[in-house]
Amino acid sequence: LLMRTHGLDVEQAGWHFGARFAVFATAGVLAGGWCVSWLESRIGQRAYGRYIATAIATAGLAYALAGTATTASAALAWISLAIFAVQSLAGVAVTALQLITPPGIRAQCSAVFLLCVNLLGYGLGAPLVAAASTLVFSGSDTLGPALTLVSLLLAPLALIAIASAAKPFSQASLYVASA
């Protein structure tokens, strides 16, 4: 996106993206834990699902807006917000899993979760955008619209998955707590 749509060369795109990733990913991980701790003290374990849903919605919207940005600066701003939101889920999601998983299989559950996140999120995210760019849109400047389309399709699916997990999450956390 930064190179094809906004004309940055490889070095510029790498420096701009890398610097923002270092700052906003780190800030996101730290802020995610702090926000959920703060929310949990007010609303209990519902904080995890609500925070995860908010972060997913924020990331989906930010990636969609990055795809429609008319300048590199605007695209980088939206990408920075998306990085912050996605990375804020790192500790929060694993912690939520730990709360609902019996002690004997917590490490295995976390390992499977991280495997799935890496295979699906990082392994399929970019190829889906590339496929949408090639198969859905025509022309030479289709990466932005493809990013927007994929974000607007996948974020609601993720939100539906989180919403459908809310009741089982609360039941599982009560079960594990009583065990």
mmCIF file of C-alpha atoms in Angstrom:
data_model
loop_
_atom_site.group_PDB
_atom_site.id
_atom_site.type_symbol
_atom_site.label_atom_id
_atom_site.label_comp_id
_atom_site.label_asym_id
_atom_site.label_seq_id
_atom_site.Cartn_x
_atom_site.Cartn_y
_atom_site.Cartn_z
ATOM 1 C CA LEU A 1 0.000 0.000 0.000
ATOM 2 C CA LEU A 2 2.724 2.459 0.950
ATOM 3 C CA MET A 3 4.769 1.629 -2.128
ATOM 4 C CA ARG A 4 2.135 0.825 -4.746
ATOM 5 C CA THR A 5 -0.491 3.380 -3.843
ATOM 6 C CA HIS A 6 1.488 6.149 -2.195
ATOM 7 C CA GLY A 7 4.782 5.936 -4.078
ATOM 8 C CA LEU A 8 7.203 5.278 -1.215
ATOM 9 C CA ASP A 9 10.326 3.319 -2.075
ATOM 10 C CA VAL A 10 11.267 0.166 -0.163
ATOM 11 C CA GLU A 11 13.551 1.972 2.276
ATOM 12 C CA GLN A 12 11.006 4.698 3.058
ATOM 13 C CA ALA A 13 8.159 2.222 3.500
ATOM 14 C CA GLY A 14 10.303 -0.007 5.719
ATOM 15 C CA TRP A 15 11.412 2.829 7.978
ATOM 16 C CA HIS A 16 7.958 4.374 8.251
ATOM 17 C CA PHE A 17 6.194 1.075 8.904
ATOM 18 C CA GLY A 18 8.915 -0.377 11.142
ATOM 19 C CA ALA A 19 9.126 2.686 13.372
ATOM 20 C CA ARG A 20 5.373 2.834 13.767
ATOM 21 C CA PHE A 21 5.162 -0.884 14.457
ATOM 22 C CA ALA A 22 7.823 -0.644 17.166
ATOM 23 C CA VAL A 23 6.038 2.226 18.896
ATOM 24 C CA PHE A 24 2.367 1.341 18.427
ATOM 25 C CA ALA A 25 2.686 -2.425 18.894
ATOM 26 C CA THR A 26 4.533 -1.933 22.172
ATOM 27 C CA ALA A 27 2.060 0.696 23.329
ATOM 28 C CA GLY A 28 -0.848 -1.538 22.298
ATOM 29 C CA VAL A 29 0.370 -4.538 24.279
ATOM 30 C CA LEU A 30 0.861 -2.414 27.376
ATOM 31 C CA ALA A 31 -2.387 -0.478 26.996
ATOM 32 C CA GLY A 32 -4.451 -3.610 26.348
ATOM 33 C CA GLY A 33 -3.462 -5.143 29.652
ATOM 34 C CA TRP A 34 -3.978 -1.902 31.540
ATOM 35 C CA CYS A 35 -7.397 -1.249 29.958
ATOM 36 C CA VAL A 36 -8.701 -4.743 30.691
ATOM 37 C CA SER A 37 -7.451 -4.574 34.285
ATOM 38 C CA TRP A 38 -9.227 -1.253 34.716
ATOM 39 C CA LEU A 39 -12.422 -2.542 33.062
ATOM 40 C CA GLU A 40 -12.351 -5.807 35.001
ATOM 41 C CA SER A 41 -12.344 -3.916 38.296
ATOM 42 C CA ARG A 42 -15.618 -2.300 37.182
ATOM 43 C CA ILE A 43 -17.517 -4.947 35.205
ATOM 44 C CA GLY A 44 -15.783 -8.233 36.008
ATOM 45 C CA GLN A 45 -14.759 -10.804 33.433
ATOM 46 C CA ARG A 46 -17.064 -9.303 30.820
ATOM 47 C CA ALA A 47 -14.207 -6.831 30.365
ATOM 48 C CA TYR A 48 -12.301 -9.338 28.229
ATOM 49 C CA GLY A 49 -15.008 -9.833 25.623
ATOM 50 C CA ARG A 50 -15.876 -6.159 25.490
ATOM 51 C CA TYR A 51 -12.281 -5.096 25.105
ATOM 52 C CA ILE A 52 -11.592 -7.725 22.442
ATOM 53 C CA ALA A 53 -14.689 -6.652 20.489
ATOM 54 C CA THR A 54 -13.717 -2.985 20.719
ATOM 55 C CA ALA A 55 -10.165 -3.690 19.567
ATOM 56 C CA ILE A 56 -11.379 -5.813 16.640
ATOM 57 C CA ALA A 57 -13.856 -3.144 15.541
ATOM 58 C CA THR A 58 -11.188 -0.448 15.845
ATOM 59 C CA ALA A 59 -8.625 -2.450 13.865
ATOM 60 C CA GLY A 60 -11.130 -3.362 11.157
ATOM 61 C CA LEU A 61 -12.222 0.239 10.709
ATOM 62 C CA ALA A 62 -8.640 1.553 10.811
ATOM 63 C CA TYR A 63 -7.457 -0.929 8.164
ATOM 64 C CA ALA A 64 -10.468 -0.087 6.006
ATOM 65 C CA LEU A 65 -9.708 3.627 6.285
ATOM 66 C CA ALA A 66 -6.017 3.015 5.556
ATOM 67 C CA GLY A 67 -7.118 1.466 2.287
ATOM 68 C CA THR A 68 -9.045 4.594 1.335
ATOM 69 C CA ALA A 69 -6.393 7.103 2.469
ATOM 70 C CA THR A 70 -5.348 9.576 -0.197
ATOM 71 C CA THR A 71 -1.929 10.333 1.300
ATOM 72 C CA ALA A 72 0.847 8.218 2.759
ATOM 73 C CA SER A 73 0.625 10.187 6.022
ATOM 74 C CA ALA A 74 -3.078 9.392 6.400
ATOM 75 C CA ALA A 75 -2.514 5.718 5.533
ATOM 76 C CA LEU A 76 0.282 5.510 8.108
ATOM 77 C CA ALA A 77 -1.908 7.128 10.757
ATOM 78 C CA TRP A 78 -4.692 4.586 10.191
ATOM 79 C CA ILE A 79 -2.185 1.723 10.023
ATOM 80 C CA SER A 80 -0.690 2.908 13.333
ATOM 81 C CA LEU A 81 -4.111 2.787 14.982
ATOM 82 C CA ALA A 82 -4.740 -0.684 13.532
ATOM 83 C CA ILE A 83 -1.370 -1.949 14.788
ATOM 84 C CA PHE A 84 -2.118 -0.556 18.248
ATOM 85 C CA ALA A 85 -5.548 -2.235 18.335
ATOM 86 C CA VAL A 86 -4.376 -5.608 17.012
ATOM 87 C CA GLN A 87 -1.340 -5.804 19.256
ATOM 88 C CA SER A 88 -3.388 -4.775 22.296
ATOM 89 C CA LEU A 89 -5.110 -8.135 21.915
ATOM 90 C CA ALA A 90 -1.893 -10.126 22.374
ATOM 91 C CA GLY A 91 -1.924 -10.380 26.144
ATOM 92 C CA VAL A 92 -5.649 -9.886 26.574
ATOM 93 C CA ALA A 93 -6.690 -12.856 24.417
ATOM 94 C CA VAL A 94 -4.170 -15.257 25.967
ATOM 95 C CA THR A 95 -5.180 -14.140 29.458
ATOM 96 C CA ALA A 96 -8.855 -14.660 28.635
ATOM 97 C CA LEU A 97 -8.051 -18.193 27.491
ATOM 98 C CA GLN A 98 -6.157 -18.863 30.715
ATOM 99 C CA LEU A 99 -9.238 -17.855 32.727
ATOM 100 C CA ILE A 100 -11.478 -20.441 31.068
ATOM 101 C CA THR A 101 -9.031 -23.292 30.612
ATOM 102 C CA PRO A 102 -8.469 -25.987 33.257
ATOM 103 C CA PRO A 103 -4.960 -25.743 34.712
ATOM 104 C CA GLY A 104 -3.706 -28.996 33.191
ATOM 105 C CA ILE A 105 -4.140 -27.883 29.574
ATOM 106 C CA ARG A 106 -3.502 -24.128 29.718
ATOM 107 C CA ALA A 107 -0.139 -24.288 27.935
ATOM 108 C CA GLN A 108 -1.562 -26.498 25.170
ATOM 109 C CA CYS A 109 -4.583 -24.245 24.735
ATOM 110 C CA SER A 110 -2.402 -21.144 24.475
ATOM 111 C CA ALA A 111 -0.078 -22.866 22.013
ATOM 112 C CA VAL A 112 -2.958 -23.893 19.748
ATOM 113 C CA PHE A 113 -4.408 -20.380 19.953
ATOM 114 C CA LEU A 114 -1.096 -18.767 18.995
ATOM 115 C CA LEU A 115 -0.626 -21.278 16.160
ATOM 116 C CA CYS A 116 -4.063 -20.416 14.780
ATOM 117 C CA VAL A 117 -3.502 -16.665 15.119
ATOM 118 C CA ASN A 118 -0.224 -16.917 13.258
ATOM 119 C CA LEU A 119 -1.433 -19.271 10.545
ATOM 120 C CA LEU A 120 -4.760 -17.578 9.921
ATOM 121 C CA GLY A 121 -3.999 -13.961 10.742
ATOM 122 C CA TYR A 122 -0.513 -13.566 9.395
ATOM 123 C CA GLY A 123 -0.600 -16.443 6.928
ATOM 124 C CA LEU A 124 -3.918 -15.679 5.246
ATOM 125 C CA GLY A 125 -4.371 -11.936 5.812
ATOM 126 C CA ALA A 126 -1.999 -10.666 3.151
ATOM 127 C CA PRO A 127 -2.922 -13.361 0.588
ATOM 128 C CA LEU A 128 -6.629 -12.509 1.014
ATOM 129 C CA VAL A 129 -5.920 -8.852 0.294
ATOM 130 C CA ALA A 130 -3.816 -9.856 -2.723
ATOM 131 C CA ALA A 131 -6.554 -12.169 -3.992
ATOM 132 C CA ALA A 132 -9.198 -9.462 -3.596
ATOM 133 C CA SER A 133 -6.921 -7.015 -5.387
ATOM 134 C CA THR A 134 -6.534 -9.390 -8.317
ATOM 135 C CA LEU A 135 -9.914 -11.108 -8.491
ATOM 136 C CA VAL A 136 -12.417 -8.467 -7.360
ATOM 137 C CA PHE A 137 -10.935 -5.213 -8.606
ATOM 138 C CA SER A 138 -9.429 -4.298 -11.946
ATOM 139 C CA GLY A 139 -6.730 -1.800 -12.721
ATOM 140 C CA SER A 140 -3.321 -1.011 -11.342
ATOM 141 C CA ASP A 141 -4.214 0.720 -8.066
ATOM 142 C CA THR A 142 -6.372 -1.901 -6.386
ATOM 143 C CA LEU A 143 -4.513 -2.717 -3.187
ATOM 144 C CA GLY A 144 -6.236 0.023 -1.128
ATOM 145 C CA PRO A 145 -9.773 -0.973 -2.117
ATOM 146 C CA ALA A 146 -8.882 -4.642 -1.543
ATOM 147 C CA LEU A 147 -7.613 -3.876 1.979
ATOM 148 C CA THR A 148 -10.807 -1.965 2.672
ATOM 149 C CA LEU A 149 -13.003 -4.786 1.364
ATOM 150 C CA VAL A 150 -11.238 -7.549 3.295
ATOM 151 C CA SER A 151 -11.279 -5.475 6.494
ATOM 152 C CA LEU A 152 -14.976 -4.678 6.162
ATOM 153 C CA LEU A 153 -15.792 -8.351 5.553
ATOM 154 C CA LEU A 154 -13.609 -9.976 8.202
ATOM 155 C CA ALA A 155 -14.047 -7.580 11.138
ATOM 156 C CA PRO A 156 -17.819 -8.229 11.392
ATOM 157 C CA LEU A 157 -17.187 -11.991 11.221
ATOM 158 C CA ALA A 158 -14.706 -11.696 14.081
ATOM 159 C CA LEU A 159 -17.207 -9.620 16.070
ATOM 160 C CA ILE A 160 -19.895 -12.267 15.528
ATOM 161 C CA ALA A 161 -17.476 -14.937 16.760
ATOM 162 C CA ILE A 162 -16.681 -12.909 19.893
ATOM 163 C CA ALA A 163 -20.359 -12.204 20.561
ATOM 164 C CA SER A 164 -21.234 -15.892 20.186
ATOM 165 C CA ALA A 165 -18.489 -16.776 22.677
ATOM 166 C CA ALA A 166 -19.697 -14.400 25.409
ATOM 167 C CA LYS A 167 -22.089 -16.783 27.167
ATOM 168 C CA PRO A 168 -19.833 -19.872 26.931
ATOM 169 C CA PHE A 169 -16.932 -17.731 28.194
ATOM 170 C CA SER A 170 -18.815 -16.685 31.313
ATOM 171 C CA GLN A 171 -20.004 -20.263 31.939
ATOM 172 C CA ALA A 172 -16.504 -21.693 31.458
ATOM 173 C CA SER A 173 -14.913 -19.144 33.766
ATOM 174 C CA LEU A 174 -17.409 -20.068 36.496
ATOM 175 C CA TYR A 175 -16.691 -23.782 35.925
ATOM 176 C CA VAL A 176 -12.909 -23.355 36.086
ATOM 177 C CA ALA A 177 -13.151 -21.082 39.123
ATOM 178 C CA SER A 178 -15.176 -23.707 41.018
ATOM 179 C CA ALA A 179 -12.842 -26.574 40.048
#
